[in-house]
């Protein structure tokens, strides 16, 4: 799998970890809610530097109360440290027990097609339909995933030239485009709600 260097957070160390470590990338995606994309995807590097490891087994076996403290340390890993620390531990436990600690196996073991990768992602704790599709698009667009049918399985996030999600961020310019399309989508949803549609 030929992957590009990821440029999501604006922080070289955090981006390098996302590029090199499949579990870091998966964790960043998990954290990507109710915070900026950059903040979410910088989270794994904060966890790694505070714990000394981002190994799923190490995170899964960490004392839950202590892990929440890792999240709370300034700058915080997430604005909801309690619930998100629990989700990251649940994800680590699943990757450790179901995938032998190898997050990349989720999208590589047995040479799965796009719909199967999507199914596996949706089975992970904290990954709903939308998050799983965005992550699948990220794997396909930037991480060299060759799974047959990944674009279709990722829905509109998989479309070429769509600036809809973190999957499309490759530089500061694309970040601006993605941010604009997210704001437009939010505004449209708000307008639909207020018109009773």
mmCIF file of C-alpha atoms in Angstrom:
data_model
loop_
_atom_site.group_PDB
_atom_site.id
_atom_site.type_symbol
_atom_site.label_atom_id
_atom_site.label_comp_id
_atom_site.label_asym_id
_atom_site.label_seq_id
_atom_site.Cartn_x
_atom_site.Cartn_y
_atom_site.Cartn_z
ATOM 1 C CA UNK A 1 0.000 0.000 0.000
ATOM 2 C CA UNK A 2 1.658 3.199 -1.177
ATOM 3 C CA UNK A 3 0.616 5.932 1.180
ATOM 4 C CA UNK A 4 1.160 9.662 1.029
ATOM 5 C CA UNK A 5 2.481 11.665 3.908
ATOM 6 C CA UNK A 6 -0.503 13.008 5.753
ATOM 7 C CA UNK A 7 -0.845 16.735 6.429
ATOM 8 C CA UNK A 8 -3.893 17.141 8.637
ATOM 9 C CA UNK A 9 -2.886 18.754 11.914
ATOM 10 C CA UNK A 10 -0.350 21.429 11.005
ATOM 11 C CA UNK A 11 2.002 19.745 13.496
ATOM 12 C CA UNK A 12 4.869 17.785 11.926
ATOM 13 C CA UNK A 13 5.199 15.211 14.739
ATOM 14 C CA UNK A 14 1.448 14.584 14.900
ATOM 15 C CA UNK A 15 1.178 14.231 11.107
ATOM 16 C CA UNK A 16 4.181 11.879 11.010
ATOM 17 C CA UNK A 17 2.568 9.636 13.620
ATOM 18 C CA UNK A 18 -0.659 9.532 11.576
ATOM 19 C CA UNK A 19 1.367 8.631 8.476
ATOM 20 C CA UNK A 20 3.344 5.891 10.240
ATOM 21 C CA UNK A 21 0.828 4.377 12.656
ATOM 22 C CA UNK A 22 -2.504 2.941 11.524
ATOM 23 C CA UNK A 23 -3.884 2.908 15.071
ATOM 24 C CA UNK A 24 -3.009 6.603 15.449
ATOM 25 C CA UNK A 25 -4.965 7.378 12.285
ATOM 26 C CA UNK A 26 -7.933 5.314 13.464
ATOM 27 C CA UNK A 27 -7.833 7.063 16.855
ATOM 28 C CA UNK A 28 -7.703 10.492 15.216
ATOM 29 C CA UNK A 29 -10.824 9.614 13.243
ATOM 30 C CA UNK A 30 -12.551 8.427 16.411
ATOM 31 C CA UNK A 31 -11.753 11.731 18.140
ATOM 32 C CA UNK A 32 -13.045 13.765 15.176
ATOM 33 C CA UNK A 33 -16.303 15.009 16.628
ATOM 34 C CA UNK A 34 -17.218 18.281 18.320
ATOM 35 C CA UNK A 35 -13.630 19.533 17.924
ATOM 36 C CA UNK A 36 -11.678 20.781 14.897
ATOM 37 C CA UNK A 37 -10.199 18.167 12.577
ATOM 38 C CA UNK A 38 -6.698 19.387 13.398
ATOM 39 C CA UNK A 39 -7.295 19.041 17.119
ATOM 40 C CA UNK A 40 -8.840 15.567 16.760
ATOM 41 C CA UNK A 41 -6.017 14.204 14.628
ATOM 42 C CA UNK A 42 -3.362 15.769 16.879
ATOM 43 C CA UNK A 43 -4.836 13.751 19.777
ATOM 44 C CA UNK A 44 -2.927 10.506 19.118
ATOM 45 C CA UNK A 45 0.437 12.303 19.354
ATOM 46 C CA UNK A 46 -0.604 13.867 22.687
ATOM 47 C CA UNK A 47 -1.591 10.424 23.988
ATOM 48 C CA UNK A 48 1.661 8.857 22.719
ATOM 49 C CA UNK A 49 3.876 11.543 24.226
ATOM 50 C CA UNK A 50 2.095 11.343 27.608
ATOM 51 C CA UNK A 51 1.835 7.541 27.828
ATOM 52 C CA UNK A 52 5.089 6.772 26.037
ATOM 53 C CA UNK A 53 3.214 4.412 23.716
ATOM 54 C CA UNK A 54 0.265 4.238 21.372
ATOM 55 C CA UNK A 55 0.197 0.437 21.355
ATOM 56 C CA UNK A 56 -3.435 -0.757 21.511
ATOM 57 C CA UNK A 57 -2.522 -3.283 24.255
ATOM 58 C CA UNK A 58 -0.928 -0.567 26.418
ATOM 59 C CA UNK A 59 -3.951 1.720 26.045
ATOM 60 C CA UNK A 60 -6.480 -1.083 26.563
ATOM 61 C CA UNK A 61 -4.784 -2.205 29.790
ATOM 62 C CA UNK A 62 -4.276 1.295 31.190
ATOM 63 C CA UNK A 63 -6.219 2.217 34.316
ATOM 64 C CA UNK A 64 -9.396 3.951 33.013
ATOM 65 C CA UNK A 65 -9.300 6.780 35.573
ATOM 66 C CA UNK A 66 -5.631 7.350 34.820
ATOM 67 C CA UNK A 67 -6.359 7.378 31.099
ATOM 68 C CA UNK A 68 -8.958 10.123 31.600
ATOM 69 C CA UNK A 69 -6.226 12.136 33.343
ATOM 70 C CA UNK A 70 -4.014 11.677 30.253
ATOM 71 C CA UNK A 71 -6.865 13.238 28.249
ATOM 72 C CA UNK A 72 -7.373 16.108 30.693
ATOM 73 C CA UNK A 73 -3.720 17.177 30.820
ATOM 74 C CA UNK A 74 -3.301 20.575 29.129
ATOM 75 C CA UNK A 75 -3.597 20.934 26.212
ATOM 76 C CA UNK A 76 -6.500 18.493 26.500
ATOM 77 C CA UNK A 77 -6.745 15.635 24.018
ATOM 78 C CA UNK A 78 -10.480 16.323 23.578
ATOM 79 C CA UNK A 79 -13.068 18.671 25.028
ATOM 80 C CA UNK A 80 -14.979 15.651 26.398
ATOM 81 C CA UNK A 81 -12.118 13.808 28.112
ATOM 82 C CA UNK A 82 -14.189 11.308 30.086
ATOM 83 C CA UNK A 83 -16.332 9.892 27.310
ATOM 84 C CA UNK A 84 -13.638 10.090 24.611
ATOM 85 C CA UNK A 85 -10.963 8.435 26.770
ATOM 86 C CA UNK A 86 -13.409 5.567 27.286
ATOM 87 C CA UNK A 87 -14.046 5.316 23.555
ATOM 88 C CA UNK A 88 -10.340 5.277 22.721
ATOM 89 C CA UNK A 89 -9.805 2.486 25.280
ATOM 90 C CA UNK A 90 -12.723 0.515 23.809
ATOM 91 C CA UNK A 91 -11.248 0.958 20.319
ATOM 92 C CA UNK A 92 -7.797 -0.104 21.570
ATOM 93 C CA UNK A 93 -9.302 -3.180 23.231
ATOM 94 C CA UNK A 94 -11.087 -4.180 20.001
ATOM 95 C CA UNK A 95 -7.967 -3.680 17.846
ATOM 96 C CA UNK A 96 -5.902 -5.599 20.409
ATOM 97 C CA UNK A 97 -8.293 -8.535 20.808
ATOM 98 C CA UNK A 98 -9.887 -8.812 17.334
ATOM 99 C CA UNK A 99 -6.984 -7.700 15.139
ATOM 100 C CA UNK A 100 -3.894 -8.805 17.142
ATOM 101 C CA UNK A 101 -3.067 -5.179 17.868
ATOM 102 C CA UNK A 102 -2.667 -4.393 14.157
ATOM 103 C CA UNK A 103 -5.124 -1.668 13.141
ATOM 104 C CA UNK A 104 -4.079 -1.893 9.477
ATOM 105 C CA UNK A 105 -5.314 -5.510 9.430
ATOM 106 C CA UNK A 106 -8.859 -4.087 9.532
ATOM 107 C CA UNK A 107 -8.445 -2.923 5.946
ATOM 108 C CA UNK A 108 -5.801 -5.402 4.719
ATOM 109 C CA UNK A 109 -6.383 -8.858 6.262
ATOM 110 C CA UNK A 110 -7.818 -11.252 3.687
ATOM 111 C CA UNK A 111 -7.664 -8.612 0.931
ATOM 112 C CA UNK A 112 -11.176 -7.235 1.634
ATOM 113 C CA UNK A 113 -13.197 -5.242 -0.886
ATOM 114 C CA UNK A 114 -14.544 -1.749 -0.138
ATOM 115 C CA UNK A 115 -17.909 -2.861 1.285
ATOM 116 C CA UNK A 116 -16.153 -5.355 3.587
ATOM 117 C CA UNK A 117 -13.706 -2.702 4.831
ATOM 118 C CA UNK A 118 -16.697 -0.439 5.516
ATOM 119 C CA UNK A 119 -18.456 -3.255 7.399
ATOM 120 C CA UNK A 120 -15.334 -3.872 9.523
ATOM 121 C CA UNK A 121 -14.976 -0.155 10.302
ATOM 122 C CA UNK A 122 -18.641 0.150 11.303
ATOM 123 C CA UNK A 123 -18.144 -2.761 13.715
ATOM 124 C CA UNK A 124 -15.545 -0.726 15.666
ATOM 125 C CA UNK A 125 -16.597 1.088 18.852
ATOM 126 C CA UNK A 126 -17.391 4.737 18.138
ATOM 127 C CA UNK A 127 -17.589 4.296 14.348
ATOM 128 C CA UNK A 128 -21.021 4.990 12.897
ATOM 129 C CA UNK A 129 -21.900 4.928 9.198
ATOM 130 C CA UNK A 130 -20.642 8.430 8.398
ATOM 131 C CA UNK A 131 -17.365 8.147 10.326
ATOM 132 C CA UNK A 132 -16.668 4.758 8.735
ATOM 133 C CA UNK A 133 -17.306 6.150 5.226
ATOM 134 C CA UNK A 134 -15.065 9.158 5.822
ATOM 135 C CA UNK A 135 -12.287 6.910 7.134
ATOM 136 C CA UNK A 136 -12.672 4.558 4.159
ATOM 137 C CA UNK A 137 -12.348 7.585 1.847
ATOM 138 C CA UNK A 138 -9.234 8.686 3.758
ATOM 139 C CA UNK A 139 -7.688 5.220 3.309
ATOM 140 C CA UNK A 140 -8.494 5.210 -0.394
ATOM 141 C CA UNK A 141 -7.507 8.768 -1.206
ATOM 142 C CA UNK A 142 -4.379 9.146 0.920
ATOM 143 C CA UNK A 143 -3.261 5.807 2.322
ATOM 144 C CA UNK A 144 -3.065 3.773 -0.866
ATOM 145 C CA UNK A 145 -6.001 1.457 -0.151
ATOM 146 C CA UNK A 146 -6.696 -0.518 -3.342
ATOM 147 C CA UNK A 147 -9.803 -2.370 -2.110
ATOM 148 C CA UNK A 148 -12.203 -2.899 -4.965
ATOM 149 C CA UNK A 149 -15.271 -0.680 -4.743
ATOM 150 C CA UNK A 150 -13.942 1.544 -1.935
ATOM 151 C CA UNK A 151 -15.110 4.749 -3.639
ATOM 152 C CA UNK A 152 -18.665 3.459 -3.989
ATOM 153 C CA UNK A 153 -18.671 2.119 -0.436
ATOM 154 C CA UNK A 154 -17.457 5.495 0.870
ATOM 155 C CA UNK A 155 -20.417 7.215 -0.808
ATOM 156 C CA UNK A 156 -20.002 10.901 -1.695
ATOM 157 C CA UNK A 157 -16.865 11.066 0.518
ATOM 158 C CA UNK A 158 -15.144 8.809 -2.009
ATOM 159 C CA UNK A 159 -15.793 11.047 -5.007
ATOM 160 C CA UNK A 160 -12.784 12.489 -6.792
ATOM 161 C CA UNK A 161 -12.450 16.224 -6.264
ATOM 162 C CA UNK A 162 -14.936 16.326 -3.395
ATOM 163 C CA UNK A 163 -13.760 18.504 -0.524
ATOM 164 C CA UNK A 164 -16.059 17.088 2.115
ATOM 165 C CA UNK A 165 -13.928 15.581 4.863
ATOM 166 C CA UNK A 166 -10.522 14.932 6.327
ATOM 167 C CA UNK A 167 -10.030 12.466 3.450
ATOM 168 C CA UNK A 168 -9.533 15.437 1.131
ATOM 169 C CA UNK A 169 -7.021 17.434 3.184
ATOM 170 C CA UNK A 170 -3.569 17.344 1.651
ATOM 171 C CA UNK A 171 -2.387 20.910 2.261
ATOM 172 C CA UNK A 172 -3.562 24.229 3.760
ATOM 173 C CA UNK A 173 -5.597 25.099 0.638
ATOM 174 C CA UNK A 174 -7.589 21.865 0.688
ATOM 175 C CA UNK A 175 -8.176 22.322 4.423
ATOM 176 C CA UNK A 176 -9.811 25.685 3.667
ATOM 177 C CA UNK A 177 -12.027 24.078 0.992
ATOM 178 C CA UNK A 178 -13.103 21.253 3.305
ATOM 179 C CA UNK A 179 -13.868 23.697 6.084
ATOM 180 C CA UNK A 180 -15.996 25.789 3.700
ATOM 181 C CA UNK A 181 -17.976 22.760 2.489
ATOM 182 C CA UNK A 182 -18.547 21.582 6.083
ATOM 183 C CA UNK A 183 -19.851 25.038 7.035
ATOM 184 C CA UNK A 184 -22.110 25.081 3.971
ATOM 185 C CA UNK A 185 -23.479 21.640 4.882
ATOM 186 C CA UNK A 186 -24.119 22.769 8.468
ATOM 187 C CA UNK A 187 -25.893 25.911 7.254
ATOM 188 C CA UNK A 188 -28.029 23.875 4.842
ATOM 189 C CA UNK A 189 -28.978 21.415 7.598
ATOM 190 C CA UNK A 190 -29.882 24.302 9.901
ATOM 191 C CA UNK A 191 -31.977 25.959 7.169
ATOM 192 C CA UNK A 192 -33.800 22.685 6.451
ATOM 193 C CA UNK A 193 -34.526 22.270 10.166
ATOM 194 C CA UNK A 194 -35.912 25.774 10.621
ATOM 195 C CA UNK A 195 -38.127 25.516 7.524
ATOM 196 C CA UNK A 196 -39.589 22.316 8.935
ATOM 197 C CA UNK A 197 -38.377 20.267 5.971
#
